[in-house]
Amino acid sequence: MTIESAAGEIVLHPPDAHNPPIELDLEKFMGKWYVIHSTLPLWKSRKDVTITYALKTSPSEETVKFDDIVEYRSKSDPPTSSRSRVVGIDTLISSPDTNAPPASSAARSGPLGGSDAPSTGSAPADAAVATSNKSAQTRYKWRGKGWLVIASSRWQLLGCSADPSPENAAAWAVTYFEKTLFTPAGLDIYSRTAAGLPADVVAEIVEKAKGLGGDVAKLAEGFFEVERSGVDGKGTI
């Protein structure tokens, strides 16, 4: 697993940006991510939280779906215990939802907590031209599988590293989850490794989130570190 010499430019986009100027390579974005920091209350009593994405075969570019597997342990569970699992499927939202409330007052939430709208990460200034005729693949609707099939939520990618692939140990991502009947809006910071990201990178991500203003800035004030077995936590940022 390689490590970038630097995390690269950290760029976040507001949740209400329907077509943020980023070209996301979904194939590289797939795989396991560790939730290392969050504002979602449900992760305060849990640890070893990962989200694994697996792209499904789609009939067209407009139909993008991938499996979404969330795994975690309760804080009281030993690190060798089996993790609880929530399985769902994410579907790309390719056009604005005019009936949805402004994203600035929402976030993702499934049975654990979620949203439906990805925005995104670092990209060259002229990327807007490349994506002007094609929606950025950053906004999704989550639906549970099995007994959770009636549960749904929306989430959005606010930003990610230029190379989000599993082989890049310096990769990062920030997701925003819309408010639901059962969970508040929230933000997660992802890393490709349980060790997480350098403190200065996390601090910059948090400051960039605060810089978006509105409800996202308020949420960013509540970031805390999610416990990972074998990793020394530093608590609330």
PDB file of C-alpha atoms in Angstrom:
ATOM      1  CA  MET A   1       0.000   0.000   0.000  1.00  0.00           C
ATOM      2  CA  THR A   2       1.561   3.270  -1.089  1.00  0.00           C
ATOM      3  CA  ILE A   3       1.394   6.537   0.776  1.00  0.00           C
ATOM      4  CA  GLU A   4       1.188   9.873  -1.045  1.00  0.00           C
ATOM      5  CA  SER A   5       3.871  12.354  -0.039  1.00  0.00           C
ATOM      6  CA  ALA A   6       1.018  14.729   0.748  1.00  0.00           C
ATOM      7  CA  ALA A   7      -2.738  14.493   0.991  1.00  0.00           C
ATOM      8  CA  GLY A   8      -3.020  16.922  -1.892  1.00  0.00           C
ATOM      9  CA  GLU A   9      -5.290  19.926  -2.003  1.00  0.00           C
ATOM     10  CA  ILE A  10      -8.327  19.484   0.219  1.00  0.00           C
ATOM     11  CA  VAL A  11     -11.463  20.816  -1.451  1.00  0.00           C
ATOM     12  CA  LEU A  12     -14.998  20.374  -0.129  1.00  0.00           C
ATOM     13  CA  HIS A  13     -18.237  21.376  -1.814  1.00  0.00           C
ATOM     14  CA  PRO A  14     -21.522  22.306  -0.102  1.00  0.00           C
ATOM     15  CA  PRO A  15     -24.278  19.665   0.003  1.00  0.00           C
ATOM     16  CA  ASP A  16     -26.551  21.780  -2.188  1.00  0.00           C
ATOM     17  CA  ALA A  17     -24.040  21.772  -5.064  1.00  0.00           C
ATOM     18  CA  HIS A  18     -25.826  19.523  -7.570  1.00  0.00           C
ATOM     19  CA  ASN A  19     -22.928  19.237  -9.994  1.00  0.00           C
ATOM     20  CA  PRO A  20     -19.671  20.011  -8.151  1.00  0.00           C
ATOM     21  CA  PRO A  21     -16.552  20.382 -10.331  1.00  0.00           C
ATOM     22  CA  ILE A  22     -15.023  16.985  -9.704  1.00  0.00           C
ATOM     23  CA  GLU A  23     -14.449  13.899 -11.790  1.00  0.00           C
ATOM     24  CA  LEU A  24     -14.878  10.975  -9.414  1.00  0.00           C
ATOM     25  CA  ASP A  25     -13.424   7.643 -10.463  1.00  0.00           C
ATOM     26  CA  LEU A  26     -16.019   5.353  -8.910  1.00  0.00           C
ATOM     27  CA  GLU A  27     -13.965   2.218  -9.468  1.00  0.00           C
ATOM     28  CA  LYS A  28     -11.143   3.693  -7.382  1.00  0.00           C
ATOM     29  CA  PHE A  29     -13.611   4.910  -4.758  1.00  0.00           C
ATOM     30  CA  MET A  30     -14.925   1.381  -4.213  1.00  0.00           C
ATOM     31  CA  GLY A  31     -13.582  -0.869  -1.483  1.00  0.00           C
ATOM     32  CA  LYS A  32     -13.258  -0.510   2.276  1.00  0.00           C
ATOM     33  CA  TRP A  33     -13.205   2.846   4.060  1.00  0.00           C
ATOM     34  CA  TYR A  34     -12.696   3.372   7.797  1.00  0.00           C
ATOM     35  CA  VAL A  35     -14.913   5.944   9.501  1.00  0.00           C
ATOM     36  CA  ILE A  36     -12.295   7.760  11.593  1.00  0.00           C
ATOM     37  CA  HIS A  37     -14.154  10.943  12.580  1.00  0.00           C
ATOM     38  CA  SER A  38     -17.850  11.746  12.617  1.00  0.00           C
ATOM     39  CA  THR A  39     -20.545  14.046  13.939  1.00  0.00           C
ATOM     40  CA  LEU A  40     -23.205  11.314  13.981  1.00  0.00           C
ATOM     41  CA  PRO A  41     -24.245  10.407  17.560  1.00  0.00           C
ATOM     42  CA  LEU A  42     -24.696   6.718  16.737  1.00  0.00           C
ATOM     43  CA  TRP A  43     -20.930   6.239  16.305  1.00  0.00           C
ATOM     44  CA  LYS A  44     -20.190   7.497  19.819  1.00  0.00           C
ATOM     45  CA  SER A  45     -21.190   4.116  21.276  1.00  0.00           C
ATOM     46  CA  ARG A  46     -19.544   2.058  18.521  1.00  0.00           C
ATOM     47  CA  LYS A  47     -16.054   1.327  17.242  1.00  0.00           C
ATOM     48  CA  ASP A  48     -14.209  -0.268  14.318  1.00  0.00           C
ATOM     49  CA  VAL A  49     -16.670   1.237  11.855  1.00  0.00           C
ATOM     50  CA  THR A  50     -16.059   0.515   8.183  1.00  0.00           C
ATOM     51  CA  ILE A  51     -18.078   1.043   5.027  1.00  0.00           C
ATOM     52  CA  THR A  52     -17.338  -1.167   2.034  1.00  0.00           C
ATOM     53  CA  TYR A  53     -18.582  -0.277  -1.438  1.00  0.00           C
ATOM     54  CA  ALA A  54     -18.778  -2.732  -4.354  1.00  0.00           C
ATOM     55  CA  LEU A  55     -19.804  -1.472  -7.787  1.00  0.00           C
ATOM     56  CA  LYS A  56     -22.588  -3.392  -9.518  1.00  0.00           C
ATOM     57  CA  THR A  57     -22.852  -3.919 -13.260  1.00  0.00           C
ATOM     58  CA  SER A  58     -25.051  -1.179 -14.724  1.00  0.00           C
ATOM     59  CA  PRO A  59     -26.833  -1.078 -18.100  1.00  0.00           C
ATOM     60  CA  SER A  60     -25.827   2.565 -18.665  1.00  0.00           C
ATOM     61  CA  GLU A  61     -23.785   5.451 -17.259  1.00  0.00           C
ATOM     62  CA  GLU A  62     -26.998   6.965 -15.930  1.00  0.00           C
ATOM     63  CA  THR A  63     -27.763   3.828 -13.893  1.00  0.00           C
ATOM     64  CA  VAL A  64     -25.061   3.606 -11.257  1.00  0.00           C
ATOM     65  CA  LYS A  65     -25.492   1.291  -8.265  1.00  0.00           C
ATOM     66  CA  PHE A  66     -23.168  -0.238  -5.712  1.00  0.00           C
ATOM     67  CA  ASP A  67     -23.471  -2.388  -2.608  1.00  0.00           C
ATOM     68  CA  ASP A  68     -22.979  -0.590   0.699  1.00  0.00           C
ATOM     69  CA  ILE A  69     -21.900  -2.696   3.688  1.00  0.00           C
ATOM     70  CA  VAL A  70     -21.506  -1.037   7.085  1.00  0.00           C
ATOM     71  CA  GLU A  71     -19.745  -3.047   9.812  1.00  0.00           C
ATOM     72  CA  TYR A  72     -19.072  -2.080  13.409  1.00  0.00           C
ATOM     73  CA  ARG A  73     -18.679  -3.234  17.003  1.00  0.00           C
ATOM     74  CA  SER A  74     -20.179  -1.862  20.178  1.00  0.00           C
ATOM     75  CA  LYS A  75     -17.540  -0.185  22.327  1.00  0.00           C
ATOM     76  CA  SER A  76     -17.907  -2.938  24.936  1.00  0.00           C
ATOM     77  CA  ASP A  77     -17.174  -5.713  22.409  1.00  0.00           C
ATOM     78  CA  PRO A  78     -13.694  -7.287  22.341  1.00  0.00           C
ATOM     79  CA  PRO A  79     -11.694  -6.445  19.196  1.00  0.00           C
ATOM     80  CA  THR A  80     -11.787 -10.083  18.077  1.00  0.00           C
ATOM     81  CA  SER A  81     -15.592 -10.337  18.150  1.00  0.00           C
ATOM     82  CA  SER A  82     -17.685 -10.533  15.006  1.00  0.00           C
ATOM     83  CA  ARG A  83     -18.923  -7.166  13.847  1.00  0.00           C
ATOM     84  CA  SER A  84     -22.546  -6.226  13.311  1.00  0.00           C
ATOM     85  CA  ARG A  85     -23.439  -5.619   9.680  1.00  0.00           C
ATOM     86  CA  VAL A  86     -25.940  -3.474   7.798  1.00  0.00           C
ATOM     87  CA  VAL A  87     -26.260  -4.163   4.068  1.00  0.00           C
ATOM     88  CA  GLY A  88     -27.792  -1.776   1.578  1.00  0.00           C
ATOM     89  CA  ILE A  89     -27.492  -0.546  -1.979  1.00  0.00           C
ATOM     90  CA  ASP A  90     -26.653   2.951  -3.203  1.00  0.00           C
ATOM     91  CA  THR A  91     -28.184   4.378  -6.388  1.00  0.00           C
ATOM     92  CA  LEU A  92     -26.905   7.481  -8.152  1.00  0.00           C
ATOM     93  CA  ILE A  93     -29.206  10.490  -8.115  1.00  0.00           C
ATOM     94  CA  SER A  94     -28.531  11.997 -11.532  1.00  0.00           C
ATOM     95  CA  SER A  95     -30.856  14.990 -11.343  1.00  0.00           C
ATOM     96  CA  PRO A  96     -31.842  17.503  -8.664  1.00  0.00           C
ATOM     97  CA  ASP A  97     -34.705  16.535  -6.366  1.00  0.00           C
ATOM     98  CA  THR A  98     -36.872  19.646  -6.432  1.00  0.00           C
ATOM     99  CA  ASN A  99     -39.109  18.231  -3.720  1.00  0.00           C
ATOM    100  CA  ALA A 100     -36.290  17.637  -1.267  1.00  0.00           C
ATOM    101  CA  PRO A 101     -35.455  20.175   1.447  1.00  0.00           C
ATOM    102  CA  PRO A 102     -32.277  22.247   0.987  1.00  0.00           C
ATOM    103  CA  ALA A 103     -29.284  20.022   1.617  1.00  0.00           C
ATOM    104  CA  SER A 104     -27.889  22.561   4.039  1.00  0.00           C
ATOM    105  CA  SER A 105     -30.457  21.404   6.579  1.00  0.00           C
ATOM    106  CA  ALA A 106     -30.207  17.674   5.937  1.00  0.00           C
ATOM    107  CA  ALA A 107     -27.787  14.541   5.946  1.00  0.00           C
ATOM    108  CA  ARG A 108     -27.575  10.672   5.415  1.00  0.00           C
ATOM    109  CA  SER A 109     -29.199   8.176   7.591  1.00  0.00           C
ATOM    110  CA  GLY A 110     -30.164   4.605   7.196  1.00  0.00           C
ATOM    111  CA  PRO A 111     -30.946   2.315  10.084  1.00  0.00           C
ATOM    112  CA  LEU A 112     -27.741   3.631  11.588  1.00  0.00           C
ATOM    113  CA  GLY A 113     -27.775   7.168  10.314  1.00  0.00           C
ATOM    114  CA  GLY A 114     -27.606   8.591   6.833  1.00  0.00           C
ATOM    115  CA  SER A 115     -28.249  10.880   3.938  1.00  0.00           C
ATOM    116  CA  ASP A 116     -28.382  11.078   0.224  1.00  0.00           C
ATOM    117  CA  ALA A 117     -26.088  13.398  -1.496  1.00  0.00           C
ATOM    118  CA  PRO A 118     -22.425  13.309  -2.416  1.00  0.00           C
ATOM    119  CA  SER A 119     -20.643  16.497  -3.428  1.00  0.00           C
ATOM    120  CA  THR A 120     -16.932  16.028  -3.685  1.00  0.00           C
ATOM    121  CA  GLY A 121     -13.204  16.532  -3.535  1.00  0.00           C
ATOM    122  CA  SER A 122     -10.148  18.058  -5.071  1.00  0.00           C
ATOM    123  CA  ALA A 123     -10.290  18.744  -8.780  1.00  0.00           C
ATOM    124  CA  PRO A 124      -8.624  21.070 -11.280  1.00  0.00           C
ATOM    125  CA  ALA A 125     -10.275  24.430 -11.877  1.00  0.00           C
ATOM    126  CA  ASP A 126     -11.274  23.492 -15.406  1.00  0.00           C
ATOM    127  CA  ALA A 127     -13.004  20.308 -14.215  1.00  0.00           C
ATOM    128  CA  ALA A 128     -16.297  22.212 -14.247  1.00  0.00           C
ATOM    129  CA  VAL A 129     -16.076  22.288 -18.029  1.00  0.00           C
ATOM    130  CA  ALA A 130     -15.570  18.536 -18.167  1.00  0.00           C
ATOM    131  CA  THR A 131     -18.578  17.910 -15.955  1.00  0.00           C
ATOM    132  CA  SER A 132     -20.886  20.623 -17.299  1.00  0.00           C
ATOM    133  CA  ASN A 133     -22.709  18.157 -19.514  1.00  0.00           C
ATOM    134  CA  LYS A 134     -22.530  15.240 -17.114  1.00  0.00           C
ATOM    135  CA  SER A 135     -23.680  15.156 -13.518  1.00  0.00           C
ATOM    136  CA  ALA A 136     -20.998  14.478 -10.948  1.00  0.00           C
ATOM    137  CA  GLN A 137     -21.433  11.000  -9.469  1.00  0.00           C
ATOM    138  CA  THR A 138     -21.577  12.237  -5.896  1.00  0.00           C
ATOM    139  CA  ARG A 139     -25.224  12.080  -4.781  1.00  0.00           C
ATOM    140  CA  TYR A 140     -26.868   8.775  -3.806  1.00  0.00           C
ATOM    141  CA  LYS A 141     -29.979   7.223  -2.382  1.00  0.00           C
ATOM    142  CA  TRP A 142     -29.384   4.370   0.050  1.00  0.00           C
ATOM    143  CA  ARG A 143     -31.908   1.565   0.522  1.00  0.00           C
ATOM    144  CA  GLY A 144     -31.581  -1.340   2.908  1.00  0.00           C
ATOM    145  CA  LYS A 145     -31.642  -4.983   1.888  1.00  0.00           C
ATOM    146  CA  GLY A 146     -33.550  -7.854   3.474  1.00  0.00           C
ATOM    147  CA  TRP A 147     -35.647  -6.760   6.445  1.00  0.00           C
ATOM    148  CA  LEU A 148     -34.302  -3.233   5.977  1.00  0.00           C
ATOM    149  CA  VAL A 149     -35.688  -2.891   2.449  1.00  0.00           C
ATOM    150  CA  ILE A 150     -38.264  -0.368   3.697  1.00  0.00           C
ATOM    151  CA  ALA A 151     -35.502   1.882   5.032  1.00  0.00           C
ATOM    152  CA  SER A 152     -33.983   4.541   2.782  1.00  0.00           C
ATOM    153  CA  SER A 153     -31.857   7.647   3.086  1.00  0.00           C
ATOM    154  CA  ARG A 154     -29.751  10.073   1.090  1.00  0.00           C
ATOM    155  CA  TRP A 155     -26.061  10.838   1.237  1.00  0.00           C
ATOM    156  CA  GLN A 156     -23.544  12.935  -0.604  1.00  0.00           C
ATOM    157  CA  LEU A 157     -19.803  13.019  -1.138  1.00  0.00           C
ATOM    158  CA  LEU A 158     -18.521  16.486  -0.240  1.00  0.00           C
ATOM    159  CA  GLY A 159     -14.940  15.779  -1.202  1.00  0.00           C
ATOM    160  CA  CYS A 160     -12.209  13.175  -1.572  1.00  0.00           C
ATOM    161  CA  SER A 161      -8.542  12.906  -2.452  1.00  0.00           C
ATOM    162  CA  ALA A 162      -7.525  12.996  -6.108  1.00  0.00           C
ATOM    163  CA  ASP A 163      -6.600   9.311  -5.832  1.00  0.00           C
ATOM    164  CA  PRO A 164      -9.157   7.611  -3.557  1.00  0.00           C
ATOM    165  CA  SER A 165      -8.042   4.077  -4.414  1.00  0.00           C
ATOM    166  CA  PRO A 166      -7.567   1.418  -1.701  1.00  0.00           C
ATOM    167  CA  GLU A 167      -3.842   1.274  -2.532  1.00  0.00           C
ATOM    168  CA  ASN A 168      -3.385   4.887  -1.441  1.00  0.00           C
ATOM    169  CA  ALA A 169      -3.021   4.934   2.346  1.00  0.00           C
ATOM    170  CA  ALA A 170      -3.230   8.743   2.319  1.00  0.00           C
ATOM    171  CA  ALA A 171      -6.657   8.759   0.665  1.00  0.00           C
ATOM    172  CA  TRP A 172      -9.497  10.589   2.412  1.00  0.00           C
ATOM    173  CA  ALA A 173     -13.166  11.326   1.813  1.00  0.00           C
ATOM    174  CA  VAL A 174     -15.892  13.370   3.489  1.00  0.00           C
ATOM    175  CA  THR A 175     -19.541  12.341   3.334  1.00  0.00           C
ATOM    176  CA  TYR A 176     -22.695  14.184   4.346  1.00  0.00           C
ATOM    177  CA  PHE A 177     -25.828  12.371   5.507  1.00  0.00           C
ATOM    178  CA  GLU A 178     -29.259  13.895   5.328  1.00  0.00           C
ATOM    179  CA  LYS A 179     -31.578  14.127   8.287  1.00  0.00           C
ATOM    180  CA  THR A 180     -34.180  11.370   8.653  1.00  0.00           C
ATOM    181  CA  LEU A 181     -37.037  10.657  11.041  1.00  0.00           C
ATOM    182  CA  PHE A 182     -34.644   8.682  13.236  1.00  0.00           C
ATOM    183  CA  THR A 183     -31.250  10.338  12.883  1.00  0.00           C
ATOM    184  CA  PRO A 184     -29.880  13.870  12.596  1.00  0.00           C
ATOM    185  CA  ALA A 185     -27.849  15.198   9.702  1.00  0.00           C
ATOM    186  CA  GLY A 186     -24.169  14.374   9.973  1.00  0.00           C
ATOM    187  CA  LEU A 187     -20.683  14.243   8.521  1.00  0.00           C
ATOM    188  CA  ASP A 188     -18.138  11.421   8.334  1.00  0.00           C
ATOM    189  CA  ILE A 189     -14.430  11.508   7.513  1.00  0.00           C
ATOM    190  CA  TYR A 190     -13.113   8.359   5.824  1.00  0.00           C
ATOM    191  CA  SER A 191      -9.612   6.902   5.642  1.00  0.00           C
ATOM    192  CA  ARG A 192      -8.321   3.859   3.791  1.00  0.00           C
ATOM    193  CA  THR A 193      -6.553   2.551   6.907  1.00  0.00           C
ATOM    194  CA  ALA A 194      -7.549   2.012  10.532  1.00  0.00           C
ATOM    195  CA  ALA A 195      -4.561   4.154  11.514  1.00  0.00           C
ATOM    196  CA  GLY A 196      -6.426   7.117  10.071  1.00  0.00           C
ATOM    197  CA  LEU A 197      -4.999  10.348   8.695  1.00  0.00           C
ATOM    198  CA  PRO A 198      -2.302  12.715   9.983  1.00  0.00           C
ATOM    199  CA  ALA A 199      -3.648  15.171  12.559  1.00  0.00           C
ATOM    200  CA  ASP A 200      -2.902  18.153  10.326  1.00  0.00           C
ATOM    201  CA  VAL A 201      -4.885  16.640   7.452  1.00  0.00           C
ATOM    202  CA  VAL A 202      -7.887  15.968   9.699  1.00  0.00           C
ATOM    203  CA  ALA A 203      -7.656  19.494  11.100  1.00  0.00           C
ATOM    204  CA  GLU A 204      -7.639  20.974   7.595  1.00  0.00           C
ATOM    205  CA  ILE A 205     -10.634  18.868   6.549  1.00  0.00           C
ATOM    206  CA  VAL A 206     -12.548  20.067   9.601  1.00  0.00           C
ATOM    207  CA  GLU A 207     -11.655  23.708   8.892  1.00  0.00           C
ATOM    208  CA  LYS A 208     -12.717  23.337   5.253  1.00  0.00           C
ATOM    209  CA  ALA A 209     -16.046  21.876   6.405  1.00  0.00           C
ATOM    210  CA  LYS A 210     -16.544  24.810   8.762  1.00  0.00           C
ATOM    211  CA  GLY A 211     -15.714  27.118   5.878  1.00  0.00           C
ATOM    212  CA  LEU A 212     -18.732  25.866   3.924  1.00  0.00           C
ATOM    213  CA  GLY A 213     -20.918  27.800   6.345  1.00  0.00           C
ATOM    214  CA  GLY A 214     -24.553  27.157   7.245  1.00  0.00           C
ATOM    215  CA  ASP A 215     -25.622  23.896   8.829  1.00  0.00           C
ATOM    216  CA  VAL A 216     -22.500  22.073   7.625  1.00  0.00           C
ATOM    217  CA  ALA A 217     -20.298  24.478   9.570  1.00  0.00           C
ATOM    218  CA  LYS A 218     -22.410  23.886  12.673  1.00  0.00           C
ATOM    219  CA  LEU A 219     -22.117  20.121  12.225  1.00  0.00           C
ATOM    220  CA  ALA A 220     -18.346  20.371  11.789  1.00  0.00           C
ATOM    221  CA  GLU A 221     -18.066  21.891  15.262  1.00  0.00           C
ATOM    222  CA  GLY A 222     -19.109  18.497  16.634  1.00  0.00           C
ATOM    223  CA  PHE A 223     -16.543  16.211  15.003  1.00  0.00           C
ATOM    224  CA  PHE A 224     -15.192  13.465  17.283  1.00  0.00           C
ATOM    225  CA  GLU A 225     -12.786  10.615  16.669  1.00  0.00           C
ATOM    226  CA  VAL A 226     -14.390   7.199  16.161  1.00  0.00           C
ATOM    227  CA  GLU A 227     -12.666   4.513  18.219  1.00  0.00           C
ATOM    228  CA  ARG A 228     -10.641   1.905  16.342  1.00  0.00           C
ATOM    229  CA  SER A 229      -9.230  -1.160  18.104  1.00  0.00           C
ATOM    230  CA  GLY A 230      -5.467  -0.915  18.482  1.00  0.00           C
ATOM    231  CA  VAL A 231      -5.405   2.778  17.565  1.00  0.00           C
ATOM    232  CA  ASP A 232      -4.838   5.479  20.166  1.00  0.00           C
ATOM    233  CA  GLY A 233      -7.704   7.946  19.919  1.00  0.00           C
ATOM    234  CA  LYS A 234      -7.431  11.618  20.602  1.00  0.00           C
ATOM    235  CA  GLY A 235     -11.115  12.240  21.276  1.00  0.00           C
ATOM    236  CA  THR A 236     -13.030  15.277  20.124  1.00  0.00           C
ATOM    237  CA  ILE A 237     -11.241  17.629  17.753  1.00  0.00           C
TER     238      ILE A 237
END
